[in-house]
Short mmCIF file of C-alpha atoms and ligand atoms in Angstrom, two decimals:
data_model
loop_
_atom_site.label_atom_id
_atom_site.label_comp_id
_atom_site.label_asym_id
_atom_site.label_seq_id
_atom_site.Cartn_x
_atom_site.Cartn_y
_atom_site.Cartn_z
CA MET A 1 -8.44 18.65 -26.64
CA ASN A 2 -7.38 14.92 -25.35
CA PRO A 3 -10.79 12.78 -23.64
CA LEU A 4 -9.32 13.82 -20.04
CA GLU A 5 -9.30 17.58 -20.70
CA GLY A 6 -13.04 17.22 -21.89
CA HIS A 7 -13.39 15.92 -18.64
CA LEU A 8 -11.70 17.96 -16.73
CA ARG A 9 -12.93 20.99 -18.03
CA ALA A 10 -17.00 19.45 -17.79
CA ARG A 11 -15.73 19.30 -13.83
CA ILE A 12 -14.79 22.83 -13.80
CA ALA A 13 -17.99 23.49 -15.43
CA ARG A 14 -19.91 22.07 -12.72
CA GLN A 15 -17.71 22.66 -9.88
CA GLY A 16 -15.71 25.59 -10.20
CA PRO A 17 -12.16 25.69 -10.29
CA LEU A 18 -10.20 22.14 -9.57
CA SER A 19 -7.46 22.15 -7.02
CA VAL A 20 -3.87 20.78 -8.08
CA GLU A 21 -5.04 17.97 -6.49
CA GLN A 22 -8.07 16.99 -7.32
CA PHE A 23 -6.23 17.51 -11.03
CA MET A 24 -3.45 14.79 -10.68
CA GLU A 25 -5.94 12.26 -9.05
CA ASP A 26 -7.35 12.75 -12.73
CA ALA A 27 -4.38 13.39 -14.60
CA LEU A 28 -2.86 10.16 -12.60
CA GLY A 29 -5.66 7.75 -11.94
CA HIS A 30 -9.14 8.49 -13.49
CA PRO A 31 -10.17 4.95 -13.70
CA GLU A 32 -10.47 5.24 -17.88
CA PHE A 33 -7.75 8.05 -18.98
CA GLY A 34 -5.21 8.40 -15.94
CA TYR A 35 -1.63 7.96 -16.80
CA TYR A 36 -0.92 5.42 -14.73
CA MET A 37 -4.35 3.17 -15.43
CA THR A 38 -3.71 2.86 -18.87
CA ARG A 39 0.30 2.18 -19.73
CA ASP A 40 3.58 0.92 -18.64
CA PRO A 41 5.51 4.27 -18.83
CA PHE A 42 9.13 2.77 -17.74
CA GLY A 43 11.86 2.19 -19.69
CA GLY A 44 13.79 3.93 -23.12
CA HIS A 45 11.23 3.63 -24.79
CA GLY A 46 8.53 5.21 -22.29
CA ASP A 47 8.81 8.38 -20.27
CA PHE A 48 11.31 7.94 -17.40
CA THR A 49 13.58 5.39 -15.81
CA THR A 50 13.56 4.68 -12.18
CA ALA A 51 16.65 2.77 -9.75
CA PRO A 52 15.36 -0.74 -9.94
CA GLU A 53 15.28 -0.56 -13.48
CA VAL A 54 18.75 0.62 -14.36
CA SER A 55 20.40 -1.89 -11.86
CA GLN A 56 19.35 -4.87 -10.69
CA ILE A 57 21.76 -4.13 -7.55
CA PHE A 58 18.95 -1.64 -6.36
CA GLY A 59 16.69 -3.76 -5.25
CA GLU A 60 19.24 -6.66 -4.16
CA LEU A 61 20.67 -4.09 -1.87
CA ILE A 62 16.83 -3.64 -0.54
CA GLY A 63 16.09 -7.35 -0.73
CA ALA A 64 19.59 -7.37 1.85
CA TRP A 65 18.32 -4.24 4.37
CA LEU A 66 14.87 -6.17 4.35
CA ALA A 67 16.52 -9.42 5.57
CA SER A 68 18.93 -7.90 8.46
CA VAL A 69 15.73 -6.15 9.72
CA TRP A 70 14.12 -9.51 9.67
CA GLN A 71 17.08 -11.15 11.56
CA ALA A 72 17.28 -8.46 14.26
CA MET A 73 13.74 -9.07 15.01
CA GLY A 74 14.57 -12.25 15.40
CA GLY A 75 13.01 -13.68 12.10
CA PRO A 76 8.92 -13.53 12.99
CA SER A 77 7.13 -15.94 10.67
CA PRO A 78 5.06 -15.26 8.82
CA ILE A 79 6.21 -11.94 7.56
CA GLN A 80 4.27 -9.48 5.50
CA LEU A 81 6.51 -7.98 2.58
CA ILE A 82 4.25 -4.73 1.16
CA GLU A 83 5.33 -2.87 -1.63
CA LEU A 84 3.61 0.19 -3.14
CA GLY A 85 4.04 1.73 -5.99
CA PRO A 86 5.60 -1.42 -7.40
CA GLY A 87 5.96 -0.76 -11.76
CA ARG A 88 7.17 -3.36 -13.21
CA GLY A 89 7.86 -5.48 -10.04
CA THR A 90 11.40 -5.02 -10.70
CA LEU A 91 12.55 -4.33 -7.04
CA MET A 92 10.52 -6.95 -5.55
CA ALA A 93 12.28 -9.35 -8.23
CA ASP A 94 15.76 -8.52 -7.32
CA ALA A 95 14.97 -8.05 -3.74
CA LEU A 96 13.23 -11.55 -3.50
CA ARG A 97 16.22 -13.14 -5.20
CA ALA A 98 18.72 -11.79 -2.66
CA VAL A 99 16.89 -12.74 0.24
CA CYS A 100 16.31 -16.39 -0.87
CA GLY A 101 19.36 -17.88 1.09
CA VAL A 102 18.37 -16.27 4.15
CA ARG A 103 17.15 -19.29 6.00
CA GLY A 104 13.49 -19.19 6.82
CA LEU A 105 12.59 -15.73 5.31
CA PRO A 106 11.21 -17.09 2.12
CA ASP A 107 8.87 -19.37 3.47
CA ALA A 108 7.89 -16.62 5.79
CA ILE A 109 7.22 -14.19 3.41
CA ARG A 110 3.69 -12.96 2.23
CA VAL A 111 3.87 -10.33 -0.73
CA ALA A 112 1.39 -7.75 -0.45
CA LEU A 113 1.61 -5.35 -3.58
CA VAL A 114 -0.48 -1.93 -3.35
CA GLU A 115 -1.32 -1.19 -7.26
CA THR A 116 -4.26 0.47 -8.45
CA SER A 117 -3.10 0.47 -12.78
CA PRO A 118 -4.70 -2.34 -13.93
CA VAL A 119 -1.60 -2.64 -16.57
CA LEU A 120 1.19 -2.76 -14.47
CA ARG A 121 -0.20 -5.30 -11.80
CA ARG A 122 -0.58 -7.73 -14.86
CA ARG A 123 3.12 -6.44 -15.48
CA GLN A 124 3.93 -7.46 -12.08
CA GLU A 125 2.01 -10.62 -12.09
CA GLN A 126 4.33 -11.71 -14.92
CA THR A 127 7.39 -10.28 -13.42
CA LEU A 128 6.99 -12.54 -10.30
CA ARG A 129 6.01 -15.65 -11.67
CA GLU A 130 9.57 -17.11 -11.71
CA SER A 131 10.04 -15.62 -8.33
CA GLY A 132 9.40 -19.15 -6.18
CA ILE A 133 6.73 -16.84 -3.49
CA GLY A 134 3.45 -18.78 -3.22
CA SER A 135 1.65 -15.77 -1.64
CA ILE A 136 0.89 -12.54 -3.86
CA ASP A 137 -2.21 -10.49 -3.01
CA TRP A 138 -2.50 -7.17 -4.56
CA TYR A 139 -4.10 -3.98 -2.90
CA ASN A 140 -5.66 -0.59 -4.03
CA ASP A 141 -4.70 1.22 -0.92
CA VAL A 142 -2.44 0.33 1.78
CA SER A 143 -5.43 0.52 4.27
CA GLN A 144 -7.10 -2.63 2.93
CA VAL A 145 -3.73 -4.80 3.46
CA PRO A 146 -3.97 -7.26 6.72
CA ALA A 147 -2.61 -5.97 9.85
CA GLY A 148 0.58 -7.82 10.80
CA THR A 149 4.17 -7.51 11.55
CA SER A 150 5.50 -5.69 8.04
CA LEU A 151 8.30 -5.11 6.04
CA ILE A 152 7.58 -2.29 3.67
CA VAL A 153 9.32 -0.47 0.47
CA ALA A 154 8.17 2.57 -1.32
CA ASN A 155 10.05 3.68 -4.43
CA GLU A 156 9.46 6.46 -6.44
CA PHE A 157 5.72 5.97 -4.74
CA PHE A 158 4.81 9.28 -2.74
CA ASP A 159 6.34 11.67 -5.53
CA ALA A 160 2.96 9.96 -7.71
CA LEU A 161 0.52 11.13 -4.85
CA PRO A 162 -1.30 14.32 -5.41
CA VAL A 163 -0.38 18.01 -3.63
CA ARG A 164 -2.11 20.81 -2.64
CA GLN A 165 -0.51 24.05 -3.56
CA TYR A 166 -0.45 26.90 -1.80
CA VAL A 167 0.42 30.23 -2.68
CA ALA A 168 1.66 33.19 -0.05
CA HIS A 169 -0.65 36.01 -0.95
CA ARG A 170 -0.58 39.43 1.13
CA GLY A 171 0.55 37.29 4.19
CA ASN A 172 -2.17 34.44 3.88
CA TRP A 173 -1.39 31.06 1.65
CA VAL A 174 -4.26 30.73 -0.85
CA GLU A 175 -4.81 27.59 -2.54
CA ARG A 176 -3.68 27.29 -6.26
CA ARG A 177 -6.48 26.07 -8.35
CA ILE A 178 -6.65 24.97 -12.45
CA ASP A 179 -9.70 26.97 -14.58
CA THR A 180 -9.93 27.29 -17.79
CA ASP A 181 -7.67 29.28 -19.66
CA PRO A 182 -9.95 32.52 -20.50
CA ASN A 183 -7.20 33.16 -23.23
CA GLY A 184 -8.32 30.22 -25.86
CA GLY A 185 -7.91 26.55 -25.00
CA GLY A 186 -6.34 24.18 -22.32
CA LEU A 187 -6.07 24.85 -18.74
CA ALA A 188 -4.82 27.70 -16.47
CA PHE A 189 -3.58 28.41 -12.78
CA VAL A 190 -5.89 30.76 -10.87
CA LEU A 191 -6.01 31.61 -7.43
CA ASP A 192 -8.36 30.92 -4.63
CA HIS A 193 -10.43 34.21 -3.55
CA LYS A 194 -10.61 33.30 -0.01
CA PRO A 195 -7.40 32.41 1.95
CA ALA A 196 -6.89 28.47 3.17
CA LYS A 197 -8.15 27.54 5.85
CA PRO A 198 -5.27 27.82 8.55
CA HIS A 199 -5.29 24.47 9.15
CA LEU A 200 -4.93 23.01 5.75
CA PRO A 201 -1.31 23.90 4.59
CA PRO A 202 1.09 22.54 6.75
CA PRO A 203 3.25 24.09 10.01
CA GLY A 204 6.67 25.05 9.14
CA VAL A 205 6.87 28.00 6.78
CA SER A 206 4.78 31.37 6.88
CA PRO A 207 2.84 33.35 3.74
CA THR A 208 6.28 36.00 3.69
CA ARG A 209 6.94 36.19 0.39
CA ASP A 210 4.08 36.55 -2.18
CA GLY A 211 3.76 34.17 -5.01
CA ASP A 212 6.01 31.51 -2.66
CA ILE A 213 4.38 28.10 -3.13
CA LEU A 214 3.99 25.16 -0.69
CA GLU A 215 2.98 21.93 -1.10
CA SER A 216 1.58 19.15 0.61
CA SER A 217 0.06 15.61 -0.09
CA PRO A 218 -2.69 14.66 2.05
CA ALA A 219 -2.64 11.38 0.07
CA GLY A 220 0.77 10.99 1.27
CA LEU A 221 0.10 12.03 4.61
CA ARG A 222 -2.20 9.24 4.71
CA CYS A 223 -0.60 6.26 3.60
CA MET A 224 2.40 7.12 6.05
CA HIS A 225 0.47 7.73 8.99
CA THR A 226 -1.03 4.17 8.52
CA ILE A 227 2.26 2.76 7.63
CA ALA A 228 3.72 4.07 10.94
CA ALA A 229 0.99 3.67 13.16
CA ARG A 230 0.94 -0.72 11.69
CA LEU A 231 4.55 -0.59 12.32
CA ALA A 232 4.19 1.18 15.64
CA GLU A 233 1.36 -1.54 16.90
CA PHE A 234 2.85 -4.72 15.01
CA GLY A 235 6.03 -4.14 14.49
CA GLY A 236 8.37 -3.96 11.54
CA ALA A 237 9.86 -1.15 9.58
CA GLY A 238 9.85 0.37 5.99
CA LEU A 239 11.85 2.10 3.72
CA VAL A 240 10.74 5.67 1.44
CA ILE A 241 12.95 6.26 -1.39
CA ASP A 242 12.44 9.53 -3.72
CA TYR A 243 13.65 12.51 -4.59
CA GLY A 244 12.58 15.51 -2.30
CA HIS A 245 14.26 17.34 0.37
CA ALA A 246 14.93 17.02 4.06
CA THR A 247 13.33 19.85 5.32
CA THR A 248 9.78 21.72 4.37
CA ALA A 249 10.89 24.54 2.27
CA VAL A 250 8.84 27.15 -0.66
CA GLY A 251 9.09 26.08 -3.78
CA ASP A 252 6.95 24.60 -7.25
CA THR A 253 7.73 21.47 -7.40
CA LEU A 254 5.07 19.77 -9.48
CA GLN A 255 6.73 18.80 -12.92
CA ALA A 256 5.72 17.00 -16.38
CA VAL A 257 7.66 14.27 -18.41
CA ARG A 258 7.56 12.73 -21.11
CA GLY A 259 9.43 11.03 -23.35
CA HIS A 260 12.39 11.81 -20.70
CA ARG A 261 11.58 15.25 -21.34
CA TYR A 262 9.77 17.70 -19.60
CA ALA A 263 6.66 19.23 -20.49
CA ARG A 264 4.22 21.87 -19.13
CA VAL A 265 2.11 20.31 -16.23
CA LEU A 266 -1.02 21.41 -17.75
CA ASP A 267 -0.56 19.72 -21.18
CA ALA A 268 -2.20 16.56 -22.46
CA PRO A 269 -3.57 15.50 -19.02
CA GLY A 270 -3.27 11.35 -18.81
CA GLU A 271 -0.46 11.49 -21.52
CA GLN A 272 2.47 12.46 -19.29
CA ASP A 273 3.96 12.12 -15.97
CA LEU A 274 3.12 14.09 -12.83
CA THR A 275 5.29 14.12 -9.95
CA VAL A 276 6.07 16.55 -7.06
CA HIS A 277 9.37 16.49 -5.04
CA VAL A 278 8.66 14.79 -1.66
CA ASP A 279 8.78 16.54 1.63
CA PHE A 280 10.75 13.86 4.13
CA ALA A 281 10.08 16.50 6.97
CA GLN A 282 5.79 16.58 6.84
CA LEU A 283 6.07 12.75 6.23
CA ALA A 284 8.64 12.10 9.06
CA ARG A 285 6.72 14.22 11.84
CA VAL A 286 3.23 12.31 10.87
CA ALA A 287 4.89 9.14 11.28
CA MET A 288 6.66 10.05 14.35
CA GLU A 289 2.79 11.22 15.66
CA ALA A 290 1.69 7.60 14.61
CA GLY A 291 4.11 5.94 16.98
CA ALA A 292 6.68 4.61 14.83
CA THR A 293 10.71 5.56 15.25
CA VAL A 294 11.82 7.81 11.72
CA HIS A 295 15.68 7.18 10.69
CA GLY A 296 17.42 9.65 8.13
CA PRO A 297 16.62 10.71 6.00
CA VAL A 298 20.16 10.26 4.18
CA SER A 299 21.12 10.65 0.82
CA GLN A 300 20.57 7.50 -1.82
CA ALA A 301 24.44 7.51 -2.22
CA ALA A 302 25.12 6.78 1.30
CA PHE A 303 22.88 4.47 1.98
CA LEU A 304 23.73 1.91 -1.10
CA SER A 305 27.30 2.64 -0.17
CA ARG A 306 26.92 1.48 3.47
CA LEU A 307 25.05 -1.58 2.13
CA GLY A 308 27.76 -2.77 0.07
CA ILE A 309 27.42 -1.37 -3.90
CA ASP A 310 30.76 -1.53 -4.22
CA ILE A 311 31.41 -5.39 -3.14
CA ARG A 312 27.85 -6.42 -4.97
CA LEU A 313 29.07 -4.84 -8.17
CA GLN A 314 32.73 -6.45 -8.04
CA ARG A 315 31.07 -9.89 -7.48
CA LEU A 316 28.50 -8.89 -10.70
CA LEU A 317 31.31 -7.87 -12.66
CA ALA A 318 33.00 -11.02 -12.04
CA ASN A 319 30.81 -13.16 -13.64
CA ALA A 320 29.93 -10.56 -16.37
CA ARG A 321 28.90 -12.50 -19.51
CA ASP A 322 31.53 -10.21 -21.80
CA ASP A 323 32.84 -6.37 -21.26
CA ASP A 324 29.32 -4.79 -22.81
CA ALA A 325 27.75 -6.42 -19.45
CA ALA A 326 30.14 -5.29 -17.80
CA ALA A 327 30.06 -1.70 -18.62
CA GLY A 328 26.15 -1.75 -18.46
CA LEU A 329 26.51 -2.62 -14.37
CA VAL A 330 29.39 -0.05 -13.76
CA ALA A 331 27.48 2.71 -15.49
CA GLY A 332 24.10 1.21 -13.81
CA ALA A 333 25.67 1.26 -10.34
CA ARG A 334 27.44 4.91 -10.94
CA ARG A 335 24.07 6.00 -12.14
CA LEU A 336 22.66 5.26 -8.49
CA ILE A 337 25.43 7.32 -6.63
CA ASP A 338 26.32 9.24 -8.37
CA ALA A 339 25.94 13.10 -6.87
CA LYS A 340 25.01 14.61 -10.28
CA GLN A 341 22.38 11.98 -11.12
CA MET A 342 20.54 10.08 -8.44
CA GLY A 343 23.07 9.83 -5.62
CA GLU A 344 21.79 13.16 -3.67
CA LEU A 345 18.83 14.39 -5.24
CA PHE A 346 17.11 10.66 -3.95
CA LYS A 347 16.66 10.32 -0.26
CA VAL A 348 16.22 7.04 2.11
CA MET A 349 14.04 7.59 5.52
CA ALA A 350 13.36 4.50 7.42
CA VAL A 351 10.46 4.58 9.59
CA ALA A 352 10.09 1.66 12.42
CA GLY A 353 8.87 -0.23 15.06
CA PRO A 354 9.84 -1.37 18.26
CA GLY A 355 12.40 -3.56 18.44
CA VAL A 356 14.27 -2.93 14.92
CA GLY A 357 17.09 -0.21 16.37
CA GLU A 358 19.18 1.26 14.27
CA PRO A 359 18.54 -0.57 10.54
CA ALA A 360 21.51 -0.68 8.27
CA GLY A 361 22.32 2.14 5.97
CA PHE A 362 21.63 5.30 8.17
CA ALA A 363 24.77 5.10 10.60
CA GLY A 364 27.83 7.14 10.05
N1 SAH B 401 8.50 2.03 -7.60
C1 SAH B 401 8.95 1.73 -9.03
C2 SAH B 401 7.40 2.18 -9.85
C3 SAH B 401 7.29 4.08 -9.17
S1 SAH B 401 6.06 4.89 -10.59
C4 SAH B 401 9.78 1.82 -9.39
O1 SAH B 401 10.45 2.34 -8.42
O2 SAH B 401 9.65 1.62 -10.86
C5 SAH B 401 4.39 4.58 -9.31
C6 SAH B 401 4.21 3.51 -8.92
O3 SAH B 401 3.11 3.56 -8.21
C7 SAH B 401 3.12 2.90 -10.62
O4 SAH B 401 3.72 1.57 -10.03
C8 SAH B 401 2.28 3.63 -9.78
O5 SAH B 401 0.88 2.12 -11.05
C9 SAH B 401 1.76 3.06 -8.65
N2 SAH B 401 0.70 3.93 -8.25
C10 SAH B 401 0.48 5.53 -8.42
N3 SAH B 401 -0.55 5.90 -7.67
C11 SAH B 401 -0.55 5.38 -7.14
C12 SAH B 401 -1.76 4.94 -6.21
N4 SAH B 401 -2.54 6.14 -5.21
N5 SAH B 401 -1.82 4.11 -5.52
C13 SAH B 401 -1.22 2.83 -5.33
N6 SAH B 401 -0.24 2.76 -6.87
C14 SAH B 401 0.02 4.45 -7.52
#
């Protein structure tokens, strides 16, 4: 039993079975043993790879998108550039490089990084030291970021936020929980005895077929509400990029990954990544309720193609060092947009305040 499982078992002994949300909070974010708090999980030797780590073009095109929104807004200064869950800081570094030629923008930008992991904060600081941007601040939660006109990016951030899961049981939604396994060691899923309070599961799907699972992320919805309310009040726009579905549907999407392979969700808490598919419909509803405009979601393939991934690739190929470097550039770009790789499962949604119009990448 690892130390986090010991902690979880003690918590269950004290307070009864944990919600999936409580389990995820500890597995990912426990200050001492949580997955993200203790490691840099990215890359070939880590557990998983993300789009900015696959190709520099990803962050560069996002930089181009941010610059086009800033220009559409009339070039406000200062402008806060907020990234949620910046990982190694690669996306931000690539985006900042892409915007450095846009007149007035580099001087206007104040970077705000929302990151809970001390290990990854250090990594981001190293990555961005060379960026030439004077002002970079870190926050634990988006609600702590000072108010103001903002451009916001969140790539594979919402999928890391804890969800509650509800199971259809005799016409009601019943919360799925985690208990110590009575048949030996480890943890096991159990069902609540009582139906969930009526307002708890998100509206949209009924508990018609026993065993169906519906997910909702209170932390994700809270975060989206904060962002959208700020964009509506102070102006700006944000991009949410993640794997997930455009409409609310039933399904157990909680998954564990370790060393680039799927693992059992309840095994070795804190030592493997846990994610869920993002429910863009729920995020969009909260964003609109908070007064923001929503565009998309569109597939990552469509978004990056409209932003000119082919042109950017050709330009990089023209300057490639050698054949190996060129092959790497082509493979990286293809992985981002190939329908069987990241192109279709990953989706992009924009949230905007007043005066932004239809942002690049969404029309067509
Ligand atoms: N955007 C990066 C990293 C994605 S992994 C990329 O595309 O490579 C998720 C990131 O979110 C990590 O940086 C992780 O430490 C951070 N994170 C996870 N939960 C968080 C939370 N509740 N608050 C702030 N950051 C969080």
